[in-house]
């Protein structure tokens, strides 16, 4: 094991380390949000600092923007970059078709826009996020503040006719206050347990007035890189139809922690 690094952090680190191998000199790179994506930003920063990799990064949250700048990555907005070569991000769940639930970290809107504006989306994960069927993780739905209670009620009404097991909707909180996203919106978390038809769910949710976007990523992800605590990494490429395995040296992970 790599010193004090926990098994879960080792898994996240090796996934990130493998994923940044897709990044080449001159690329415009979308950078996701969350604890796994943070490892990817650190790995990219290391390549920029030590190997002189020349990239432009588009962050999906203020948190990621701050970390990217801290590790020396040239950060621009999506409007400045316009189109990206690759986006690397974490996930809350993924299934065999590489459909995702994202937004546990509250950044689903920017994450979906950035991933969709990329030639390739690579998801980095540990094995715990792999599911037979999406829905155990609460599905985040971003809603505008105006009339949010009405929007929530409309979503609850809509859920009754959907192929799901649970029907509870809760507002995401930040202490006593409603959680506010980088775009100034709120998040409704849908506790569905099982989503029978994620494609339909996503389309129907986005029809509700007041809904900005939902956390289902359908036909967006191209590659899932799963890291394991022993340094093994599995890469599933849905377009190539391949499933490869390799081993990553994770001895240096602690230095990346120490640098930040
Ligand atoms: C943020 C996200 C994250 O990618 C997702 O929540 C996974 O986070 P972590 O890597 O910390 O488990 O969608 O909106």
PDB file of C-alpha atoms and ligand atoms in Angstrom:
ATOM      1  CA  UNK A   1       0.000   0.000   0.000  1.00  0.00           C
ATOM      2  CA  UNK A   2       1.022   3.594  -0.502  1.00  0.00           C
ATOM      3  CA  UNK A   3       1.707   4.647   3.095  1.00  0.00           C
ATOM      4  CA  UNK A   4      -1.291   6.410   4.616  1.00  0.00           C
ATOM      5  CA  UNK A   5      -3.382   6.488   1.475  1.00  0.00           C
ATOM      6  CA  UNK A   6      -6.681   4.697   2.083  1.00  0.00           C
ATOM      7  CA  UNK A   7      -7.791   1.887  -0.261  1.00  0.00           C
ATOM      8  CA  UNK A   8     -10.502   4.129  -1.731  1.00  0.00           C
ATOM      9  CA  UNK A   9      -8.064   6.991  -2.396  1.00  0.00           C
ATOM     10  CA  UNK A  10      -5.613   4.569  -3.970  1.00  0.00           C
ATOM     11  CA  UNK A  11      -8.400   3.355  -6.284  1.00  0.00           C
ATOM     12  CA  UNK A  12      -9.331   6.934  -7.219  1.00  0.00           C
ATOM     13  CA  UNK A  13      -5.699   7.902  -7.757  1.00  0.00           C
ATOM     14  CA  UNK A  14      -4.869   5.001 -10.079  1.00  0.00           C
ATOM     15  CA  UNK A  15      -8.046   5.625 -12.105  1.00  0.00           C
ATOM     16  CA  UNK A  16      -7.047   9.280 -12.492  1.00  0.00           C
ATOM     17  CA  UNK A  17      -3.465   8.393 -13.335  1.00  0.00           C
ATOM     18  CA  UNK A  18      -4.607   6.037 -16.117  1.00  0.00           C
ATOM     19  CA  UNK A  19      -7.171   8.513 -17.461  1.00  0.00           C
ATOM     20  CA  UNK A  20      -4.693  11.376 -17.904  1.00  0.00           C
ATOM     21  CA  UNK A  21      -2.792   9.138 -20.349  1.00  0.00           C
ATOM     22  CA  UNK A  22      -5.529  10.151 -22.821  1.00  0.00           C
ATOM     23  CA  UNK A  23      -4.448  13.798 -22.574  1.00  0.00           C
ATOM     24  CA  UNK A  24      -1.981  14.982 -25.222  1.00  0.00           C
ATOM     25  CA  UNK A  25      -0.021  18.180 -25.720  1.00  0.00           C
ATOM     26  CA  UNK A  26      -2.184  21.070 -26.948  1.00  0.00           C
ATOM     27  CA  UNK A  27      -5.480  19.524 -25.863  1.00  0.00           C
ATOM     28  CA  UNK A  28      -8.433  21.380 -24.374  1.00  0.00           C
ATOM     29  CA  UNK A  29      -9.534  19.354 -21.354  1.00  0.00           C
ATOM     30  CA  UNK A  30     -12.799  19.465 -19.420  1.00  0.00           C
ATOM     31  CA  UNK A  31     -12.173  18.912 -15.726  1.00  0.00           C
ATOM     32  CA  UNK A  32     -14.913  17.415 -13.568  1.00  0.00           C
ATOM     33  CA  UNK A  33     -15.803  17.969  -9.931  1.00  0.00           C
ATOM     34  CA  UNK A  34     -15.559  15.785  -6.839  1.00  0.00           C
ATOM     35  CA  UNK A  35     -12.967  13.823  -4.897  1.00  0.00           C
ATOM     36  CA  UNK A  36     -12.067  11.502  -7.805  1.00  0.00           C
ATOM     37  CA  UNK A  37     -11.876  14.363 -10.299  1.00  0.00           C
ATOM     38  CA  UNK A  38      -9.613  16.217  -7.851  1.00  0.00           C
ATOM     39  CA  UNK A  39      -7.068  13.403  -8.229  1.00  0.00           C
ATOM     40  CA  UNK A  40      -7.226  13.850 -11.991  1.00  0.00           C
ATOM     41  CA  UNK A  41      -6.581  17.609 -11.641  1.00  0.00           C
ATOM     42  CA  UNK A  42      -3.560  16.866  -9.423  1.00  0.00           C
ATOM     43  CA  UNK A  43      -2.241  14.317 -11.950  1.00  0.00           C
ATOM     44  CA  UNK A  44      -2.674  16.834 -14.781  1.00  0.00           C
ATOM     45  CA  UNK A  45      -0.918  19.496 -12.702  1.00  0.00           C
ATOM     46  CA  UNK A  46       1.997  17.129 -12.214  1.00  0.00           C
ATOM     47  CA  UNK A  47       2.249  16.557 -15.983  1.00  0.00           C
ATOM     48  CA  UNK A  48       2.157  20.319 -16.593  1.00  0.00           C
ATOM     49  CA  UNK A  49       4.823  21.056 -13.973  1.00  0.00           C
ATOM     50  CA  UNK A  50       7.179  18.128 -14.454  1.00  0.00           C
ATOM     51  CA  UNK A  51       6.736  17.129 -18.107  1.00  0.00           C
ATOM     52  CA  UNK A  52       5.916  20.530 -19.612  1.00  0.00           C
ATOM     53  CA  UNK A  53       2.526  19.322 -20.871  1.00  0.00           C
ATOM     54  CA  UNK A  54       0.774  22.238 -22.566  1.00  0.00           C
ATOM     55  CA  UNK A  55      -2.994  22.050 -22.027  1.00  0.00           C
ATOM     56  CA  UNK A  56      -5.954  24.319 -21.529  1.00  0.00           C
ATOM     57  CA  UNK A  57      -8.400  23.287 -18.820  1.00  0.00           C
ATOM     58  CA  UNK A  58     -12.093  24.048 -18.542  1.00  0.00           C
ATOM     59  CA  UNK A  59     -13.324  23.461 -14.961  1.00  0.00           C
ATOM     60  CA  UNK A  60     -16.880  22.432 -14.107  1.00  0.00           C
ATOM     61  CA  UNK A  61     -17.075  24.246 -10.769  1.00  0.00           C
ATOM     62  CA  UNK A  62     -15.412  26.992  -8.772  1.00  0.00           C
ATOM     63  CA  UNK A  63     -13.859  24.255  -6.569  1.00  0.00           C
ATOM     64  CA  UNK A  64     -12.195  22.610  -9.553  1.00  0.00           C
ATOM     65  CA  UNK A  65     -11.122  25.969 -10.997  1.00  0.00           C
ATOM     66  CA  UNK A  66      -9.363  26.844  -7.735  1.00  0.00           C
ATOM     67  CA  UNK A  67      -7.558  23.495  -7.537  1.00  0.00           C
ATOM     68  CA  UNK A  68      -6.552  23.618 -11.212  1.00  0.00           C
ATOM     69  CA  UNK A  69      -5.042  27.089 -10.808  1.00  0.00           C
ATOM     70  CA  UNK A  70      -3.296  25.965  -7.644  1.00  0.00           C
ATOM     71  CA  UNK A  71      -1.549  23.095  -9.490  1.00  0.00           C
ATOM     72  CA  UNK A  72      -0.541  25.303 -12.430  1.00  0.00           C
ATOM     73  CA  UNK A  73      -3.089  24.425 -15.121  1.00  0.00           C
ATOM     74  CA  UNK A  74      -4.050  27.183 -17.564  1.00  0.00           C
ATOM     75  CA  UNK A  75      -7.783  27.647 -16.918  1.00  0.00           C
ATOM     76  CA  UNK A  76     -10.257  29.157 -19.409  1.00  0.00           C
ATOM     77  CA  UNK A  77     -14.044  29.253 -19.672  1.00  0.00           C
ATOM     78  CA  UNK A  78     -15.991  26.936 -21.953  1.00  0.00           C
ATOM     79  CA  UNK A  79     -16.916  29.938 -24.102  1.00  0.00           C
ATOM     80  CA  UNK A  80     -13.227  30.685 -24.581  1.00  0.00           C
ATOM     81  CA  UNK A  81     -12.406  27.068 -25.433  1.00  0.00           C
ATOM     82  CA  UNK A  82     -15.654  26.453 -27.371  1.00  0.00           C
ATOM     83  CA  UNK A  83     -15.047  22.733 -27.951  1.00  0.00           C
ATOM     84  CA  UNK A  84     -12.978  20.250 -25.968  1.00  0.00           C
ATOM     85  CA  UNK A  85     -10.880  17.239 -26.902  1.00  0.00           C
ATOM     86  CA  UNK A  86     -11.688  15.313 -23.764  1.00  0.00           C
ATOM     87  CA  UNK A  87     -13.472  15.661 -20.431  1.00  0.00           C
ATOM     88  CA  UNK A  88     -12.496  13.588 -17.406  1.00  0.00           C
ATOM     89  CA  UNK A  89     -14.948  13.440 -14.507  1.00  0.00           C
ATOM     90  CA  UNK A  90     -16.149  11.259 -11.657  1.00  0.00           C
ATOM     91  CA  UNK A  91     -19.583   9.712 -11.255  1.00  0.00           C
ATOM     92  CA  UNK A  92     -22.035   8.617  -8.599  1.00  0.00           C
ATOM     93  CA  UNK A  93     -23.233   5.545 -10.517  1.00  0.00           C
ATOM     94  CA  UNK A  94     -22.609   3.909 -13.897  1.00  0.00           C
ATOM     95  CA  UNK A  95     -24.258   0.919 -15.577  1.00  0.00           C
ATOM     96  CA  UNK A  96     -23.196  -1.532 -18.301  1.00  0.00           C
ATOM     97  CA  UNK A  97     -24.196   0.923 -21.063  1.00  0.00           C
ATOM     98  CA  UNK A  98     -22.071   3.633 -19.382  1.00  0.00           C
ATOM     99  CA  UNK A  99     -25.156   5.643 -18.469  1.00  0.00           C
ATOM    100  CA  UNK A 100     -24.473   7.697 -15.350  1.00  0.00           C
ATOM    101  CA  UNK A 101     -26.014   9.400 -12.370  1.00  0.00           C
ATOM    102  CA  UNK A 102     -23.992  12.516 -11.548  1.00  0.00           C
ATOM    103  CA  UNK A 103     -24.451  15.578  -9.395  1.00  0.00           C
ATOM    104  CA  UNK A 104     -23.703  14.257  -5.925  1.00  0.00           C
ATOM    105  CA  UNK A 105     -21.267  17.154  -5.675  1.00  0.00           C
ATOM    106  CA  UNK A 106     -23.837  19.615  -7.005  1.00  0.00           C
ATOM    107  CA  UNK A 107     -22.054  20.433 -10.272  1.00  0.00           C
ATOM    108  CA  UNK A 108     -24.189  18.415 -12.693  1.00  0.00           C
ATOM    109  CA  UNK A 109     -25.219  21.342 -14.902  1.00  0.00           C
ATOM    110  CA  UNK A 110     -21.736  22.557 -15.805  1.00  0.00           C
ATOM    111  CA  UNK A 111     -20.542  18.940 -15.906  1.00  0.00           C
ATOM    112  CA  UNK A 112     -23.189  17.954 -18.468  1.00  0.00           C
ATOM    113  CA  UNK A 113     -22.584  21.018 -20.629  1.00  0.00           C
ATOM    114  CA  UNK A 114     -18.810  20.503 -20.594  1.00  0.00           C
ATOM    115  CA  UNK A 115     -18.984  16.734 -21.207  1.00  0.00           C
ATOM    116  CA  UNK A 116     -21.419  17.212 -24.083  1.00  0.00           C
ATOM    117  CA  UNK A 117     -19.069  19.781 -25.642  1.00  0.00           C
ATOM    118  CA  UNK A 118     -16.236  17.215 -25.731  1.00  0.00           C
ATOM    119  CA  UNK A 119     -15.096  14.717 -28.332  1.00  0.00           C
ATOM    120  CA  UNK A 120     -14.735  12.158 -25.558  1.00  0.00           C
ATOM    121  CA  UNK A 121     -15.974  11.849 -21.989  1.00  0.00           C
ATOM    122  CA  UNK A 122     -13.914   9.652 -19.672  1.00  0.00           C
ATOM    123  CA  UNK A 123     -15.336   8.727 -16.280  1.00  0.00           C
ATOM    124  CA  UNK A 124     -12.970   7.809 -13.471  1.00  0.00           C
ATOM    125  CA  UNK A 125     -14.301   5.752 -10.619  1.00  0.00           C
ATOM    126  CA  UNK A 126     -13.790   3.106  -7.981  1.00  0.00           C
ATOM    127  CA  UNK A 127     -15.714  -0.208  -8.198  1.00  0.00           C
ATOM    128  CA  UNK A 128     -18.426   0.883  -5.732  1.00  0.00           C
ATOM    129  CA  UNK A 129     -20.084   3.098  -8.375  1.00  0.00           C
ATOM    130  CA  UNK A 130     -20.841   0.217 -10.753  1.00  0.00           C
ATOM    131  CA  UNK A 131     -24.539  -0.782 -10.607  1.00  0.00           C
ATOM    132  CA  UNK A 132     -26.811  -3.238 -12.430  1.00  0.00           C
ATOM    133  CA  UNK A 133     -29.532  -0.620 -12.614  1.00  0.00           C
ATOM    134  CA  UNK A 134     -29.305   3.116 -11.920  1.00  0.00           C
ATOM    135  CA  UNK A 135     -31.246   4.703  -9.087  1.00  0.00           C
ATOM    136  CA  UNK A 136     -29.916   3.629  -5.684  1.00  0.00           C
ATOM    137  CA  UNK A 137     -28.035   6.934  -5.575  1.00  0.00           C
ATOM    138  CA  UNK A 138     -30.545   9.813  -5.299  1.00  0.00           C
ATOM    139  CA  UNK A 139     -30.974  11.458  -8.708  1.00  0.00           C
ATOM    140  CA  UNK A 140     -30.133  15.185  -8.525  1.00  0.00           C
ATOM    141  CA  UNK A 141     -32.332  17.599 -10.452  1.00  0.00           C
ATOM    142  CA  UNK A 142     -31.298  21.258 -10.719  1.00  0.00           C
ATOM    143  CA  UNK A 143     -34.217  23.702 -10.494  1.00  0.00           C
ATOM    144  CA  UNK A 144     -34.350  27.476 -10.665  1.00  0.00           C
ATOM    145  CA  UNK A 145     -35.167  29.303  -7.394  1.00  0.00           C
ATOM    146  CA  UNK A 146     -38.330  30.921  -8.788  1.00  0.00           C
ATOM    147  CA  UNK A 147     -41.295  28.719  -7.793  1.00  0.00           C
ATOM    148  CA  UNK A 148     -39.095  25.841  -6.656  1.00  0.00           C
ATOM    149  CA  UNK A 149     -41.836  24.414  -4.430  1.00  0.00           C
ATOM    150  CA  UNK A 150     -44.206  24.228  -7.387  1.00  0.00           C
ATOM    151  CA  UNK A 151     -41.464  22.672  -9.538  1.00  0.00           C
ATOM    152  CA  UNK A 152     -40.793  20.079  -6.828  1.00  0.00           C
ATOM    153  CA  UNK A 153     -44.509  19.262  -6.609  1.00  0.00           C
ATOM    154  CA  UNK A 154     -44.684  18.843 -10.407  1.00  0.00           C
ATOM    155  CA  UNK A 155     -41.679  16.501 -10.311  1.00  0.00           C
ATOM    156  CA  UNK A 156     -43.312  14.449  -7.533  1.00  0.00           C
ATOM    157  CA  UNK A 157     -46.515  14.193  -9.564  1.00  0.00           C
ATOM    158  CA  UNK A 158     -44.556  13.143 -12.632  1.00  0.00           C
ATOM    159  CA  UNK A 159     -42.652  10.429 -10.715  1.00  0.00           C
ATOM    160  CA  UNK A 160     -45.889   8.539  -9.935  1.00  0.00           C
ATOM    161  CA  UNK A 161     -46.293   7.513 -13.577  1.00  0.00           C
ATOM    162  CA  UNK A 162     -42.617   6.544 -14.074  1.00  0.00           C
ATOM    163  CA  UNK A 163     -41.020   3.098 -13.841  1.00  0.00           C
ATOM    164  CA  UNK A 164     -39.299   3.702 -10.492  1.00  0.00           C
ATOM    165  CA  UNK A 165     -39.484   2.081  -7.051  1.00  0.00           C
ATOM    166  CA  UNK A 166     -39.265   5.116  -4.739  1.00  0.00           C
ATOM    167  CA  UNK A 167     -41.112   8.412  -5.020  1.00  0.00           C
ATOM    168  CA  UNK A 168     -39.572  10.693  -2.415  1.00  0.00           C
ATOM    169  CA  UNK A 169     -38.100  14.067  -3.375  1.00  0.00           C
ATOM    170  CA  UNK A 170     -36.000  16.099  -0.951  1.00  0.00           C
ATOM    171  CA  UNK A 171     -34.407  19.508  -1.272  1.00  0.00           C
ATOM    172  CA  UNK A 172     -30.615  19.435  -0.938  1.00  0.00           C
ATOM    173  CA  UNK A 173     -29.584  21.532   2.051  1.00  0.00           C
ATOM    174  CA  UNK A 174     -26.494  23.406   3.121  1.00  0.00           C
ATOM    175  CA  UNK A 175     -27.014  23.470   6.885  1.00  0.00           C
ATOM    176  CA  UNK A 176     -30.315  25.251   7.485  1.00  0.00           C
ATOM    177  CA  UNK A 177     -30.414  26.862   4.029  1.00  0.00           C
ATOM    178  CA  UNK A 178     -31.219  25.435   0.604  1.00  0.00           C
ATOM    179  CA  UNK A 179     -28.117  24.315  -1.281  1.00  0.00           C
ATOM    180  CA  UNK A 180     -27.169  26.805  -4.007  1.00  0.00           C
ATOM    181  CA  UNK A 181     -25.276  25.666  -7.112  1.00  0.00           C
ATOM    182  CA  UNK A 182     -22.591  27.644  -8.948  1.00  0.00           C
ATOM    183  CA  UNK A 183     -25.404  28.810 -11.250  1.00  0.00           C
ATOM    184  CA  UNK A 184     -27.494  30.091  -8.314  1.00  0.00           C
ATOM    185  CA  UNK A 185     -30.030  27.256  -8.544  1.00  0.00           C
ATOM    186  CA  UNK A 186     -31.276  24.611  -6.073  1.00  0.00           C
ATOM    187  CA  UNK A 187     -31.161  20.808  -6.232  1.00  0.00           C
ATOM    188  CA  UNK A 188     -34.018  18.369  -5.709  1.00  0.00           C
ATOM    189  CA  UNK A 189     -32.757  14.841  -4.912  1.00  0.00           C
ATOM    190  CA  UNK A 190     -35.058  12.069  -6.133  1.00  0.00           C
ATOM    191  CA  UNK A 191     -34.948   8.863  -4.073  1.00  0.00           C
ATOM    192  CA  UNK A 192     -36.035   6.412  -6.752  1.00  0.00           C
ATOM    193  CA  UNK A 193     -34.188   3.227  -5.633  1.00  0.00           C
ATOM    194  CA  UNK A 194     -34.397   1.851  -9.180  1.00  0.00           C
ATOM    195  CA  UNK A 195     -34.867   3.693 -12.493  1.00  0.00           C
ATOM    196  CA  UNK A 196     -36.450   1.290 -15.001  1.00  0.00           C
ATOM    197  CA  UNK A 197     -36.041   3.569 -18.025  1.00  0.00           C
ATOM    198  CA  UNK A 198     -33.321   6.215 -17.464  1.00  0.00           C
ATOM    199  CA  UNK A 199     -33.625   7.605 -21.003  1.00  0.00           C
ATOM    200  CA  UNK A 200     -37.343   8.288 -20.598  1.00  0.00           C
ATOM    201  CA  UNK A 201     -36.822   9.607 -17.068  1.00  0.00           C
ATOM    202  CA  UNK A 202     -34.272  12.130 -18.270  1.00  0.00           C
ATOM    203  CA  UNK A 203     -36.464  13.374 -21.122  1.00  0.00           C
ATOM    204  CA  UNK A 204     -39.586  13.684 -18.972  1.00  0.00           C
ATOM    205  CA  UNK A 205     -37.779  15.474 -16.131  1.00  0.00           C
ATOM    206  CA  UNK A 206     -36.399  18.092 -18.488  1.00  0.00           C
ATOM    207  CA  UNK A 207     -39.956  18.821 -19.710  1.00  0.00           C
ATOM    208  CA  UNK A 208     -40.982  20.133 -16.273  1.00  0.00           C
ATOM    209  CA  UNK A 209     -40.928  23.953 -16.216  1.00  0.00           C
ATOM    210  CA  UNK A 210     -38.385  25.147 -13.677  1.00  0.00           C
ATOM    211  CA  UNK A 211     -36.107  22.154 -14.204  1.00  0.00           C
ATOM    212  CA  UNK A 212     -32.773  23.234 -15.637  1.00  0.00           C
ATOM    213  CA  UNK A 213     -31.131  19.811 -15.973  1.00  0.00           C
ATOM    214  CA  UNK A 214     -31.014  16.395 -14.351  1.00  0.00           C
ATOM    215  CA  UNK A 215     -28.097  14.178 -13.316  1.00  0.00           C
ATOM    216  CA  UNK A 216     -28.718  11.354 -15.797  1.00  0.00           C
ATOM    217  CA  UNK A 217     -25.945  11.251 -18.389  1.00  0.00           C
ATOM    218  CA  UNK A 218     -27.240   9.119 -21.268  1.00  0.00           C
ATOM    219  CA  UNK A 219     -25.043   8.454 -24.329  1.00  0.00           C
ATOM    220  CA  UNK A 220     -22.487  10.987 -23.122  1.00  0.00           C
ATOM    221  CA  UNK A 221     -19.811   8.834 -21.507  1.00  0.00           C
ATOM    222  CA  UNK A 222     -17.409   7.008 -23.862  1.00  0.00           C
ATOM    223  CA  UNK A 223     -14.920   5.420 -21.480  1.00  0.00           C
ATOM    224  CA  UNK A 224     -15.044   4.295 -17.837  1.00  0.00           C
ATOM    225  CA  UNK A 225     -11.749   3.861 -16.005  1.00  0.00           C
ATOM    226  CA  UNK A 226     -12.168   1.901 -12.767  1.00  0.00           C
ATOM    227  CA  UNK A 227      -9.315   1.940 -10.272  1.00  0.00           C
ATOM    228  CA  UNK A 228      -8.823  -0.733  -7.612  1.00  0.00           C
ATOM    229  CA  UNK A 229      -7.086  -0.488  -4.246  1.00  0.00           C
ATOM    230  CA  UNK A 230      -4.312  -2.864  -5.396  1.00  0.00           C
ATOM    231  CA  UNK A 231      -3.379  -0.594  -8.320  1.00  0.00           C
ATOM    232  CA  UNK A 232      -5.291  -2.534 -10.984  1.00  0.00           C
ATOM    233  CA  UNK A 233      -7.156  -0.431 -13.522  1.00  0.00           C
ATOM    234  CA  UNK A 234      -9.962  -1.552 -15.833  1.00  0.00           C
ATOM    235  CA  UNK A 235     -10.786   0.482 -18.930  1.00  0.00           C
ATOM    236  CA  UNK A 236     -14.123  -0.025 -20.690  1.00  0.00           C
ATOM    237  CA  UNK A 237     -14.479   1.752 -24.043  1.00  0.00           C
ATOM    238  CA  UNK A 238     -18.087   1.607 -25.245  1.00  0.00           C
ATOM    239  CA  UNK A 239     -17.272   2.767 -28.795  1.00  0.00           C
ATOM    240  CA  UNK A 240     -14.376   0.352 -29.304  1.00  0.00           C
ATOM    241  CA  UNK A 241     -16.194  -2.439 -27.458  1.00  0.00           C
ATOM    242  CA  UNK A 242     -13.045  -3.140 -25.454  1.00  0.00           C
ATOM    243  CA  UNK A 243     -12.371  -4.002 -21.800  1.00  0.00           C
ATOM    244  CA  UNK A 244      -8.686  -3.818 -20.842  1.00  0.00           C
ATOM    245  CA  UNK A 245      -6.827  -4.189 -17.584  1.00  0.00           C
ATOM    246  CA  UNK A 246      -3.454  -2.806 -16.496  1.00  0.00           C
ATOM    247  CA  UNK A 247      -1.472  -2.046 -13.349  1.00  0.00           C
ATOM    248  CA  UNK A 248      -0.527   1.448 -12.136  1.00  0.00           C
ATOM    249  CA  UNK A 249       2.374   2.317  -9.838  1.00  0.00           C
ATOM    250  CA  UNK A 250       0.804   4.321  -7.024  1.00  0.00           C
ATOM    251  CA  UNK A 251       3.890   4.937  -4.872  1.00  0.00           C
ATOM    252  CA  UNK A 252       3.999   8.621  -5.832  1.00  0.00           C
ATOM    253  CA  UNK A 253       0.417   9.386  -4.796  1.00  0.00           C
ATOM    254  CA  UNK A 254       1.399  10.764  -1.428  1.00  0.00           C
ATOM    255  CA  UNK A 255       3.694  13.360  -3.024  1.00  0.00           C
ATOM    256  CA  UNK A 256       0.716  14.706  -4.946  1.00  0.00           C
ATOM    257  CA  UNK A 257      -1.114  15.101  -1.641  1.00  0.00           C
ATOM    258  CA  UNK A 258       1.896  16.789  -0.064  1.00  0.00           C
ATOM    259  CA  UNK A 259       2.277  19.281  -2.947  1.00  0.00           C
ATOM    260  CA  UNK A 260      -1.170  20.806  -2.523  1.00  0.00           C
TER     261      UNK A 260
HETATM  262  C1  LIG B   1     -20.232  16.205  -8.834  1.00  0.00           C
HETATM  263  C2  LIG B   1     -20.262  14.827  -9.381  1.00  0.00           C
HETATM  264  C3  LIG B   1     -19.155  13.931  -8.951  1.00  0.00           C
HETATM  265  O1  LIG B   1     -18.467  13.505 -10.084  1.00  0.00           O
HETATM  266  C4  LIG B   1     -19.736  12.734  -8.258  1.00  0.00           C
HETATM  267  O2  LIG B   1     -20.513  13.194  -7.176  1.00  0.00           O
HETATM  268  C5  LIG B   1     -18.640  11.796  -7.741  1.00  0.00           C
HETATM  269  O3  LIG B   1     -17.924  12.421  -6.712  1.00  0.00           O
HETATM  270  P1  LIG B   1     -16.764  11.675  -5.951  1.00  0.00           P
HETATM  271  O4  LIG B   1     -15.681  11.436  -6.940  1.00  0.00           O
HETATM  272  O5  LIG B   1     -16.355  12.612  -4.853  1.00  0.00           O
HETATM  273  O6  LIG B   1     -17.341  10.384  -5.421  1.00  0.00           O
HETATM  274  O7  LIG B   1     -21.087  14.443 -10.140  1.00  0.00           O
HETATM  275  O8  LIG B   1     -21.375  16.917  -9.225  1.00  0.00           O
END
